XYZ file of C-alpha atoms in Angstrom:
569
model
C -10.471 -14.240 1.486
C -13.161 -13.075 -0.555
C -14.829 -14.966 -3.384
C -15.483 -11.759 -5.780
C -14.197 -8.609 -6.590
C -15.664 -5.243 -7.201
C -14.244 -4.389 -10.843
C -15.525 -5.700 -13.978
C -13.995 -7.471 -16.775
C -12.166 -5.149 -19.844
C -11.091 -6.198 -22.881
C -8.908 -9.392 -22.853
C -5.985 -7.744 -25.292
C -5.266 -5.115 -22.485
C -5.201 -8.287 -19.946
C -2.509 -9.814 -22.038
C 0.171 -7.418 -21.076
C 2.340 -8.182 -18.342
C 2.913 -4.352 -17.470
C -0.452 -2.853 -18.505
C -0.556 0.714 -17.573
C -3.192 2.721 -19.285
C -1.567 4.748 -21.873
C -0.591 8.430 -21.339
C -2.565 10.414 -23.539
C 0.475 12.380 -24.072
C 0.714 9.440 -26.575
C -1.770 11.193 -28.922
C -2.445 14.640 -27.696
C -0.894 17.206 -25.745
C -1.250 16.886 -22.705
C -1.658 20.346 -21.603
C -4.183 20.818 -24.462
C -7.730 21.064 -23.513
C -9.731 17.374 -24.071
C -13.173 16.779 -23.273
C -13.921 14.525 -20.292
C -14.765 11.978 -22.982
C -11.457 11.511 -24.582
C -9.538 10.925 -21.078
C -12.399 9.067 -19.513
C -12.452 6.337 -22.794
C -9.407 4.427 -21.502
C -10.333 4.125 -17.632
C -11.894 0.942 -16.278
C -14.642 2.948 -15.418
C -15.628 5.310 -18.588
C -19.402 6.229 -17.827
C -18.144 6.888 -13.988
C -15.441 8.811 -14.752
C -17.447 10.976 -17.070
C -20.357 12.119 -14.853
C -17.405 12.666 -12.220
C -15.427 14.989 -14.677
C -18.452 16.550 -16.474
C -19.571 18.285 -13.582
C -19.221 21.603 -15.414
C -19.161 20.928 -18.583
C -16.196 22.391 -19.231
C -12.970 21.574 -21.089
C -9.484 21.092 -19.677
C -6.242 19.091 -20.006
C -5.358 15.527 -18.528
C -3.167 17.704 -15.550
C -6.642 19.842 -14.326
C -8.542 16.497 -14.511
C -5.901 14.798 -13.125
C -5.630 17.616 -9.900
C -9.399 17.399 -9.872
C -10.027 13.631 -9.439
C -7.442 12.800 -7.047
C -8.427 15.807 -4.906
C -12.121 14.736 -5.063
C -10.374 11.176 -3.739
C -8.968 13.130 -0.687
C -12.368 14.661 0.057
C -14.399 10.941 -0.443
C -11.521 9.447 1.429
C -12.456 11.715 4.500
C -16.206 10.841 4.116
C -15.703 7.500 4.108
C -13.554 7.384 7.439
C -16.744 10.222 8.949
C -18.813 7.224 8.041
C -16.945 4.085 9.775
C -16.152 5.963 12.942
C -19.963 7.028 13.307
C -20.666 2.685 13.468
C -17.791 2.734 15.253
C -19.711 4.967 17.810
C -22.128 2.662 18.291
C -19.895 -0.490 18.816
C -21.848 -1.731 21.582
C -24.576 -3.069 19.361
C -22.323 -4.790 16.897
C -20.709 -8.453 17.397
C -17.315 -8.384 18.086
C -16.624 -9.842 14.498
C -18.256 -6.499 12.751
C -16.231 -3.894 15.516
C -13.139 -5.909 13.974
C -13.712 -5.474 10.787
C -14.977 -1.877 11.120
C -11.567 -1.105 13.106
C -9.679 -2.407 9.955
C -11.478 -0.029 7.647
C -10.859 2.947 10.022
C -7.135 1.862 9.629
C -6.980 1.555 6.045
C -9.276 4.529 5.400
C -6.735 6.606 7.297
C -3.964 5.445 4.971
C -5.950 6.284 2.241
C -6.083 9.815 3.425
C -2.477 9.641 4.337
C -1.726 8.117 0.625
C -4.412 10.673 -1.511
C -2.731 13.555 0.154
C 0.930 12.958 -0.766
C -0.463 12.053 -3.782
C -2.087 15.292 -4.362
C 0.923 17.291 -3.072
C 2.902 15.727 -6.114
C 0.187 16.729 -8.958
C -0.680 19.775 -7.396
C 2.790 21.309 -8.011
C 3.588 20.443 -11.662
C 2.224 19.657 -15.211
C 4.886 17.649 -16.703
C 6.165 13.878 -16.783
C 7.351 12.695 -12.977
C 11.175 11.320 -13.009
C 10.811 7.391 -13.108
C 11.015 7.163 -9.285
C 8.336 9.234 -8.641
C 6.256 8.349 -10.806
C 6.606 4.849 -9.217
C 5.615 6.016 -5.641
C 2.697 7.917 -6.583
C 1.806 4.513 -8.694
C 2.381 2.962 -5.667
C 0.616 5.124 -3.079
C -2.666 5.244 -5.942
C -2.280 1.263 -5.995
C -2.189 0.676 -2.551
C -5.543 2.676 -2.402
C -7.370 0.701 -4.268
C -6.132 -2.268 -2.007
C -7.460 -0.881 0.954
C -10.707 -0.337 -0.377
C -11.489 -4.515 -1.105
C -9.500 -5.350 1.784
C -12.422 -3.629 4.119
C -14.766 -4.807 1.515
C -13.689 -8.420 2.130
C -14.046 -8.232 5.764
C -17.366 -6.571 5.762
C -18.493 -9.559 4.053
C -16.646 -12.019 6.323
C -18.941 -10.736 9.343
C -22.263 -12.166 8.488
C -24.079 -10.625 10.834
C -23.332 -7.277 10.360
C -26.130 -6.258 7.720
C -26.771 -3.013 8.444
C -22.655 -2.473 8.467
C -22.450 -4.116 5.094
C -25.248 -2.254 3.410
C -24.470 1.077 4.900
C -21.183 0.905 3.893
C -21.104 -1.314 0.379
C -22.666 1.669 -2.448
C -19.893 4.160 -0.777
C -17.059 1.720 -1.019
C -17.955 0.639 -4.760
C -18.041 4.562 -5.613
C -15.223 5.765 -3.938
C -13.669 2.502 -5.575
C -14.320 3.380 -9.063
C -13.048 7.111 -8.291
C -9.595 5.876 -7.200
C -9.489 4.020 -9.965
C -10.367 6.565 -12.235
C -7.645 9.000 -10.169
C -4.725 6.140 -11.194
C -5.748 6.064 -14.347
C -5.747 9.469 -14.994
C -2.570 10.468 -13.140
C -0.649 7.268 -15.095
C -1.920 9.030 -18.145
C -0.629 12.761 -17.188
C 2.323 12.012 -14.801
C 4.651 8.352 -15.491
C 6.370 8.268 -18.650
C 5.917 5.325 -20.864
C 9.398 3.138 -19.758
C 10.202 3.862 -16.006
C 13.802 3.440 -15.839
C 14.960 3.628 -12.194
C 17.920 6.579 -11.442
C 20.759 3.689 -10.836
C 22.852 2.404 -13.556
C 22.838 -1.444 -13.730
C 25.975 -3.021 -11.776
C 28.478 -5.006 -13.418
C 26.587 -8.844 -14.997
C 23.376 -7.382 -13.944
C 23.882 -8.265 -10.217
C 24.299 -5.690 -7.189
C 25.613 -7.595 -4.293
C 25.316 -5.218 -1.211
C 25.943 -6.431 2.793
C 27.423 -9.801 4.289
C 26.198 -13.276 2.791
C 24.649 -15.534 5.452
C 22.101 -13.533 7.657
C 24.353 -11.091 8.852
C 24.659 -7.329 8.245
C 27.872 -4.852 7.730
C 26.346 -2.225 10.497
C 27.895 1.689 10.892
C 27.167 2.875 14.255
C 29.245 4.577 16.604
C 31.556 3.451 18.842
C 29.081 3.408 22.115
C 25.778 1.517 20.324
C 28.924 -0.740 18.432
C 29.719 -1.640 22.150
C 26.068 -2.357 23.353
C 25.343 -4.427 20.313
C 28.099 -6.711 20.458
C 27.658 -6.896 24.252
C 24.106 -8.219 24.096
C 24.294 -10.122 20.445
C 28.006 -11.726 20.898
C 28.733 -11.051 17.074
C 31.653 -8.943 16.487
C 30.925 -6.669 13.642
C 33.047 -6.039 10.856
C 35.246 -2.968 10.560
C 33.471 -0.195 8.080
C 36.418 -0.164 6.200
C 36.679 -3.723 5.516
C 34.323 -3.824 2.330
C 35.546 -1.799 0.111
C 32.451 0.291 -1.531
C 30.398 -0.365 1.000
C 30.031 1.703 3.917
C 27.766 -0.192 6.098
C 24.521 0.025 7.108
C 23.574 3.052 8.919
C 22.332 2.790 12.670
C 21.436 6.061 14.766
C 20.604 4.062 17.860
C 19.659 0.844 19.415
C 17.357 -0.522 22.173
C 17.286 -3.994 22.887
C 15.048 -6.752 23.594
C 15.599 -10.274 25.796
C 13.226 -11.903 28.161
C 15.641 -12.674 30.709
C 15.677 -8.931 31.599
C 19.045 -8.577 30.401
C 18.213 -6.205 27.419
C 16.388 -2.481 27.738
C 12.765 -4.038 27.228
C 11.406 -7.543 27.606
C 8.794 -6.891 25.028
C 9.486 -6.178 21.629
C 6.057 -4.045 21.182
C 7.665 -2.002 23.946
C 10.850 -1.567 21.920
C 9.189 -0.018 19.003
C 6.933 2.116 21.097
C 10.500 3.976 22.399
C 11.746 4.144 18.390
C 11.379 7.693 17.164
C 8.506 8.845 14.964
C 8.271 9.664 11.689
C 12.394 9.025 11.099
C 13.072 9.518 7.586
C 15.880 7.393 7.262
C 18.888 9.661 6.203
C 20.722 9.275 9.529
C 20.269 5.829 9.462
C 18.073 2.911 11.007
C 16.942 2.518 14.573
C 18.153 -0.760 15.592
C 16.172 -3.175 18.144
C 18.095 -6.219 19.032
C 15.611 -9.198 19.864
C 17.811 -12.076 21.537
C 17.145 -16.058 21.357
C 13.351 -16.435 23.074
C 9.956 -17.290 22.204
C 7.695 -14.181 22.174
C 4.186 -14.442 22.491
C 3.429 -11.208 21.339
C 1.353 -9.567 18.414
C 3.885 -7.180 16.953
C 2.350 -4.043 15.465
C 4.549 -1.496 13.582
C 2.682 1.822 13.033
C 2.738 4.072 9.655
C 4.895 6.603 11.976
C 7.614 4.017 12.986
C 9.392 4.088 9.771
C 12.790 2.683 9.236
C 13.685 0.501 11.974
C 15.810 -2.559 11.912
C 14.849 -5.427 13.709
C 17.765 -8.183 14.068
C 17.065 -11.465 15.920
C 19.740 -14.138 16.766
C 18.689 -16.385 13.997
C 15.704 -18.524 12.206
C 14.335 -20.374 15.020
C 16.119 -18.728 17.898
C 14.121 -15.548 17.601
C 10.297 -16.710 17.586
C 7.354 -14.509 17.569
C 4.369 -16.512 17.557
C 0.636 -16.115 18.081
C -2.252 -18.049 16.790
C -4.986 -15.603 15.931
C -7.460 -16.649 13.147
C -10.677 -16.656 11.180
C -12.155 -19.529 12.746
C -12.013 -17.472 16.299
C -13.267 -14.449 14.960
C -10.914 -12.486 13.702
C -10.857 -10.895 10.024
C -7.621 -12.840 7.814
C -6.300 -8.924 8.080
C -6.279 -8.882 12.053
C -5.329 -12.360 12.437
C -1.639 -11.100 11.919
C 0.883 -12.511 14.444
C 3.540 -9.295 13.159
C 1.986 -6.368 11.279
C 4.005 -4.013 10.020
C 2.828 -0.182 8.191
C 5.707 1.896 8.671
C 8.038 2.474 5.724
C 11.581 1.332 5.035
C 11.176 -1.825 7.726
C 14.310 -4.398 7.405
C 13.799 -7.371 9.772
C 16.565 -9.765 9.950
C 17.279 -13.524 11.333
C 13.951 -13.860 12.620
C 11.064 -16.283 12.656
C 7.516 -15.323 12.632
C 4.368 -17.933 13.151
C 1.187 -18.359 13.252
C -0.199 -21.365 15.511
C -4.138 -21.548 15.010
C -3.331 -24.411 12.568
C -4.872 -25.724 9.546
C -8.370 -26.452 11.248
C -8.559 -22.625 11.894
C -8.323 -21.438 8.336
C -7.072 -18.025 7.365
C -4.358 -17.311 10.285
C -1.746 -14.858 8.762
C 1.702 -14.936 10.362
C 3.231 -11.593 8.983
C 1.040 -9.062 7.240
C 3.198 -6.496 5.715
C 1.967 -2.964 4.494
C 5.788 -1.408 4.788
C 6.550 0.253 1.539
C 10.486 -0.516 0.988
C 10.393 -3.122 3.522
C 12.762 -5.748 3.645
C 12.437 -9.607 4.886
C 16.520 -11.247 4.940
C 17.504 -14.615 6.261
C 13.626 -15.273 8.059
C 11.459 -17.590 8.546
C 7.077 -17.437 8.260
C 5.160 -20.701 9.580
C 1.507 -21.095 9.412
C -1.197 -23.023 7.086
C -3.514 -20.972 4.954
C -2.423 -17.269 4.243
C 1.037 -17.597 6.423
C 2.282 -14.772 4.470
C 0.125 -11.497 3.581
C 2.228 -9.729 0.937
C -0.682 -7.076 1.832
C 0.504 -4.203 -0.346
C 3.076 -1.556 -1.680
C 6.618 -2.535 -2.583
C 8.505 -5.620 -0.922
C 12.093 -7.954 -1.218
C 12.394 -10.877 0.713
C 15.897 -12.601 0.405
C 16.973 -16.270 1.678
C 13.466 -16.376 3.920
C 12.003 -19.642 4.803
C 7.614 -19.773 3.670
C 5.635 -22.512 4.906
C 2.000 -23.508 4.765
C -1.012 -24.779 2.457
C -3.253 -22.807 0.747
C -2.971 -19.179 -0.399
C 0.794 -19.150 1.565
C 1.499 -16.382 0.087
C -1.441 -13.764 -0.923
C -1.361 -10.268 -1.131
C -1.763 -7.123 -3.439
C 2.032 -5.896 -3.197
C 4.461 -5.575 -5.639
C 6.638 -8.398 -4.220
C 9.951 -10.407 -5.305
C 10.907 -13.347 -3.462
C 14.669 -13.948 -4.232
C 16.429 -16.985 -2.924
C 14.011 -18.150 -1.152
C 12.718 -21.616 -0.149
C 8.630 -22.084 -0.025
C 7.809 -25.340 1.754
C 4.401 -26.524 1.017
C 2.943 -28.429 3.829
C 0.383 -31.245 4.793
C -2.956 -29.396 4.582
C -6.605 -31.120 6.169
C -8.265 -34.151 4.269
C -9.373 -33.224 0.851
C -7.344 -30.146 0.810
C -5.060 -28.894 -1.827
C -2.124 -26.727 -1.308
C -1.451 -23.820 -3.876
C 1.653 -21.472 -2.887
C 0.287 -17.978 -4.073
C -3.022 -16.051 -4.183
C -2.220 -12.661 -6.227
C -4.811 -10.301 -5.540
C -4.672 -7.438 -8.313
C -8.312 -5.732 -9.086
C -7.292 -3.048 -11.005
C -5.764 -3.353 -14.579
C -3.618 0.204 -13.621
C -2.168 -1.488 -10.496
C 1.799 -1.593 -10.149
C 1.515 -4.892 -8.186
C 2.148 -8.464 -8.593
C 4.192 -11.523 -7.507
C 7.626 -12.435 -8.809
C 9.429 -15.638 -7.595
C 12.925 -15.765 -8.329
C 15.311 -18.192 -8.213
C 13.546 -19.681 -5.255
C 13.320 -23.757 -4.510
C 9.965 -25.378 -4.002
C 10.204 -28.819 -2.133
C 7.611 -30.195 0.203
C 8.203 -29.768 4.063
C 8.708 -32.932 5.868
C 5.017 -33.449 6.832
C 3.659 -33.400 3.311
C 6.885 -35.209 2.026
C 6.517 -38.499 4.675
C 2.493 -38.384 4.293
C 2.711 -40.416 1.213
C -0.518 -38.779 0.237
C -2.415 -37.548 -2.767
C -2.094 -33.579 -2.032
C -2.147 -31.971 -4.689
C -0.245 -28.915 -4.917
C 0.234 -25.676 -7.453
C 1.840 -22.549 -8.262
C -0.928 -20.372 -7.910
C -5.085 -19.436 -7.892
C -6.151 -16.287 -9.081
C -7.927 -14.536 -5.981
C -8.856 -11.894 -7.996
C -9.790 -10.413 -11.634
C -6.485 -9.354 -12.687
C -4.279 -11.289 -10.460
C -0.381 -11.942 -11.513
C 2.110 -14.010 -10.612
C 5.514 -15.099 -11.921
C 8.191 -17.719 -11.564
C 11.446 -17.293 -12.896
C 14.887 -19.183 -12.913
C 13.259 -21.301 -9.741
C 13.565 -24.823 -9.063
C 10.138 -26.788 -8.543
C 10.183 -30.146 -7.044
C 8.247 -33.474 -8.467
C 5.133 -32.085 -5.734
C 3.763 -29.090 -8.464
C 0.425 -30.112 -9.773
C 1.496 -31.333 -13.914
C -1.111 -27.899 -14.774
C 0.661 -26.234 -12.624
C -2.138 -23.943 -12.035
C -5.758 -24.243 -10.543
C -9.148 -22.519 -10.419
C -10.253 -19.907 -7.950
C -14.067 -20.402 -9.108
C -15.012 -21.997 -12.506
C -13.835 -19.612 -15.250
C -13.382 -16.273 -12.847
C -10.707 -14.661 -14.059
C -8.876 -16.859 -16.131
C -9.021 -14.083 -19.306
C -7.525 -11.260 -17.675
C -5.043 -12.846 -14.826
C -0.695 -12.675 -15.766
C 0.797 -15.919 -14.937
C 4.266 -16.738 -16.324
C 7.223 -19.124 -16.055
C 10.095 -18.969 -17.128
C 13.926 -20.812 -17.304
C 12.650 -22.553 -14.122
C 14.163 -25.755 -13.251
C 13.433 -29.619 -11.255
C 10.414 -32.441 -12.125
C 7.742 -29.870 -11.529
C 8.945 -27.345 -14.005
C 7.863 -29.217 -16.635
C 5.251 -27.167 -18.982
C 3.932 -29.648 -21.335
C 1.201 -30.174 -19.120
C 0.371 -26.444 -17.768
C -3.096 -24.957 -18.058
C -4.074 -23.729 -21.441
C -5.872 -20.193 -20.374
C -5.561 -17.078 -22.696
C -3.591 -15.192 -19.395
C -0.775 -17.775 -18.707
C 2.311 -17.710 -20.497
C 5.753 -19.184 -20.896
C 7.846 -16.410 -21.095
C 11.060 -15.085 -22.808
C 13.956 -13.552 -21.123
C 12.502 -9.970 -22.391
C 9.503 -10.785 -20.682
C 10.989 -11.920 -17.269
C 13.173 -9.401 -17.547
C 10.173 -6.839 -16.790
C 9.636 -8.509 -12.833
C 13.341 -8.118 -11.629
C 14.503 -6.141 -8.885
C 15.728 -3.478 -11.523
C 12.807 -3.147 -13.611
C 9.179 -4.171 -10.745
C 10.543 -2.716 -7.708
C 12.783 -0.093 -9.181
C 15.236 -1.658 -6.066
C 18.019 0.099 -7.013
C 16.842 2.919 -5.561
C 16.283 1.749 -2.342
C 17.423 -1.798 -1.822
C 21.650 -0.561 -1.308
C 20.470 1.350 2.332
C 19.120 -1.991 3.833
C 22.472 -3.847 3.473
C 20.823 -6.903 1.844
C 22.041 -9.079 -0.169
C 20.328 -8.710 -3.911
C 20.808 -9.280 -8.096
C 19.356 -7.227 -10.213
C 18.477 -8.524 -13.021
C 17.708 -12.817 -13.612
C 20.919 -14.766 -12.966
């Protein structure tokens, strides 16, 4: 991971806020009144960009027409920018192999920043009013996941040291079209998301919604013929549809499956989501692939057009994928992945998912997940440094199993970890272990980690090593990083401050960390660092990164099947 970050520093009362959006200007003015570019560029990251961008004619308008005009000047910079990486890309033969990698992950994330400004412009183009709370959220989240993109194939450009002429061709483009997206969220928050996003469910009875079967296994609807093959190959009965009352099931509209014995439809799982059906959008249900017991040596890649499958394994450490790609061998910490997964509404299940390399190898991601609505139940993720890339867009993971050293889990999503267990482990000589790496840049981002009632306790290597690792919640990977534990149990290993440095003072004004109700010896906050952005919060406070109120889940959580509260316990 990279060391810097391309934003600069605002004013440390707007870093302060846990849910800093940049005020509608609705708030003071009309907001179909005309404004100069002035008044709706003042309260961007980015004022003196945003005005030569918006002052191109000189002209008056309201925060909708400016809103329209910057996100469709996005689109057209978006497009530019991809002209300009597939042109290297042309001439691959006279890069290393290190600088085609990284180039190959900006062509991918410059497409879904094409993919993401377009939807996003479909929405503004075809209304002038406040969005409903749930849209608002996915064009926040589609605007946010932008920006992520962008330093993601900054940081990898600057991984690939040899690669000048990559680096410099490509660096002044990425700032600019950096500071435009920016301006584009800020703008659109300010037009388009009303002040309290409420999501469109009520709250269930005591704040909880409890949906599926407890214990890693799934109440699936499905007729009577893919019923059949499923408990054929599995040899788990499923539970009648009818046996839960207010819950129909989880819908399945077909099912391939996968075993190495050549039992199952594929032997492969890579082939098994190569025969799912494109661009599914989920109302008829979830394309089941059944992976039996095995070891897979595979790299699983799940494409933006594979959306809503279900993958269901026979169990944490029955059903292995494992590779061992990493930094150390060449590959960027995005395309060390042993599972990636893009495409939207994913729900893996009883599954384990490792990375190898080892902690001599560095950065060597087990799952990288980009899956907007994707869900993570009853697996496991094994690696060292960066095991789990929480990469971006909205994510649950329930009852899953995290292992590994530094920066475990990392990411720009907007991510809850719910009844989880995160298992620090022995990291190389003079090491230190800290369990997240947030990576927020932009003060208008919707993303951030929340741990919730989650245990921390050492795995067995660390815990029998009778060493002097020390371990912590967090280091802030980037300027407005944030990261929260609530209602989580935090054994005697957590570092007495709790917190640590990423470099010297770097962000230390402007991150979000907060704890809160958490329990065990390391929960202790006597001790904890005493920087102007970490807090001990209130229940009001924690309230703000529940399933309810971060991830809106109640809008989307119920069709997975998963188990989930709400609200804190």
């Amino acid at each position: 991971m990279a060391f810097d970050s391309l934003v600069s520093v605002i004013a440390i009362s707007l870093a302060f806020l846990p849910f800093f959006f940049l005020h509608s200007v609705a708030d003071t003015t009309n907001a179909t009144a005309p404004v100069s570019a002035s008044t709706v560029c003042n309260s961007t990251l980015y004022p003196g960009f945003c005005k030569k961008v918006l002052q191109a004619d000189n002209q008056t308008a309201n925060v909708y027409e400016y809103g329209r005009f910057s996100v469709k000047k996005s689109l057209s910079a978006a497009n530019k920018f991809l002209h300009l990486v597939n042109k290297y890309l042309s001439k691959r033969r006279k890069l290393t192999a290190a600088a085609v990698r990284a180039l190959e992950d900006c062509q991918l994330l410059a497409q879904l920043n094409i993919d993401f400004l377009s939807t996003s412009f479909q929405t503004v183009n075809t209304t002038s009013k406040v969005l409903s709370s749930s849209q608002a959220e996915d064009i926040q989240t589609l605007l946010s996941g932008i920006l992520t993109n962008q330093q993601t194939c900054l940081d990898g450009l600057k991984s690939v040291e040899s690669a000048w002429t990559v680096k410099n061709g490509l660096a002044i483009p990425l700032a600019n079209d950096t500071k435009l997206y920016s301006v584009s969220l800020a703008i659109v928050t300010k037009g388009w998301v009303p002040k309290n996003k409420k999501g469109s469910s009520p709250k269930s009875r005591h704040g909880r919604k409890l949906s599926g079967i407890r214990n890693g296994q799934l109440q699936l609807k499905m007729s009577e013929k893919t019923r059949r093959i499923f408990e054929t190959v599995s040899r788990r009965n499923l539970i009648d549809d009818s046996s839960d009352s207010g819950d129909n099931g989880v819908m399945v509209s077909g099912i391939v499956t996968v075993s190495q014995d050549g039992s199952g439809d594929y032997t492969l799982i890579n082939d098994a989501i190569a025969a799912a059906p494109n661009n599914s959008n989920g109302t008829d249900g979830y394309f089941l692939i059944y992976v039996a017991a095995g070891v897979y040596p595979e790299y699983v890649s799940i494409a933006k057009n594979k959306k809503y499958l279900l993958m269901i394994g026979d169990g944490i450490n029955q059903t292995i994928i494992t590779g061992n790609r990493s930094y150390v061998d060449g590959w960027t910490t995005f395309s060390s992945a042993t599972f990636a997964v893009v495409g939207t509404g994913f729900v893996a299940v009883n599954i384990t998912i490792r990375n190898t390399a080892g902690a001599i190898k560095h950065q060597a991601v087990a799952l990288r997940n980009g899956a907007d609505w994707s869900t993570f139940y009853f697996c496991s993720f094994e690696g060292y440094q960066d095991t789990l890339y929480a990469y971006s867009l909205r994510q649950f993971y329930r009852e899953c199993d995290i292992y590994g050293t530094i920066d475990f889990i990392f990411g720009n999503a907007a991510v809850i970890f719910q009844n989880c267990n995160l298992y620090p482990r022995l990291p190389l000589q003079y090491q230190f272990n800290a369990i997240t790496a947030q990576g927020r840049t932009d003060p208008g981002q919707t993303t951030g980690t929340s741990i919730l009632n989650c245990t921390i306790k050492a795995a067995d290597d660390l815990a029998s090593s009778n060493g002097t690792t020390q371990t912590y919640l967090g280091r802030p990977w980037k300027q407005y990083s944030r990261t929260v534990y609530i209602e989580s149990y935090m054994g005697s290993l957590i570092n007495p401050a709790g917190w640590t440095e990423w470099n010297g003072t770097f962000a230390l004004d402007t991150l979000y960390y907060g704890e809160f109700n958490n329990t065990g010896p390391g929960s202790n906050t006597t001790g904890r660092v005493t920087w102007p952005g970490y807090h001990i919060m209130n229940a009001t406070d924690a309230a703000n990164y529940t399933v309810s109120n971060f991830l809106l889940g109640d809008d989307w959580l119920p069709q997975t099947g998963v188990q989930y509260f709400d609200n804190l316990v």
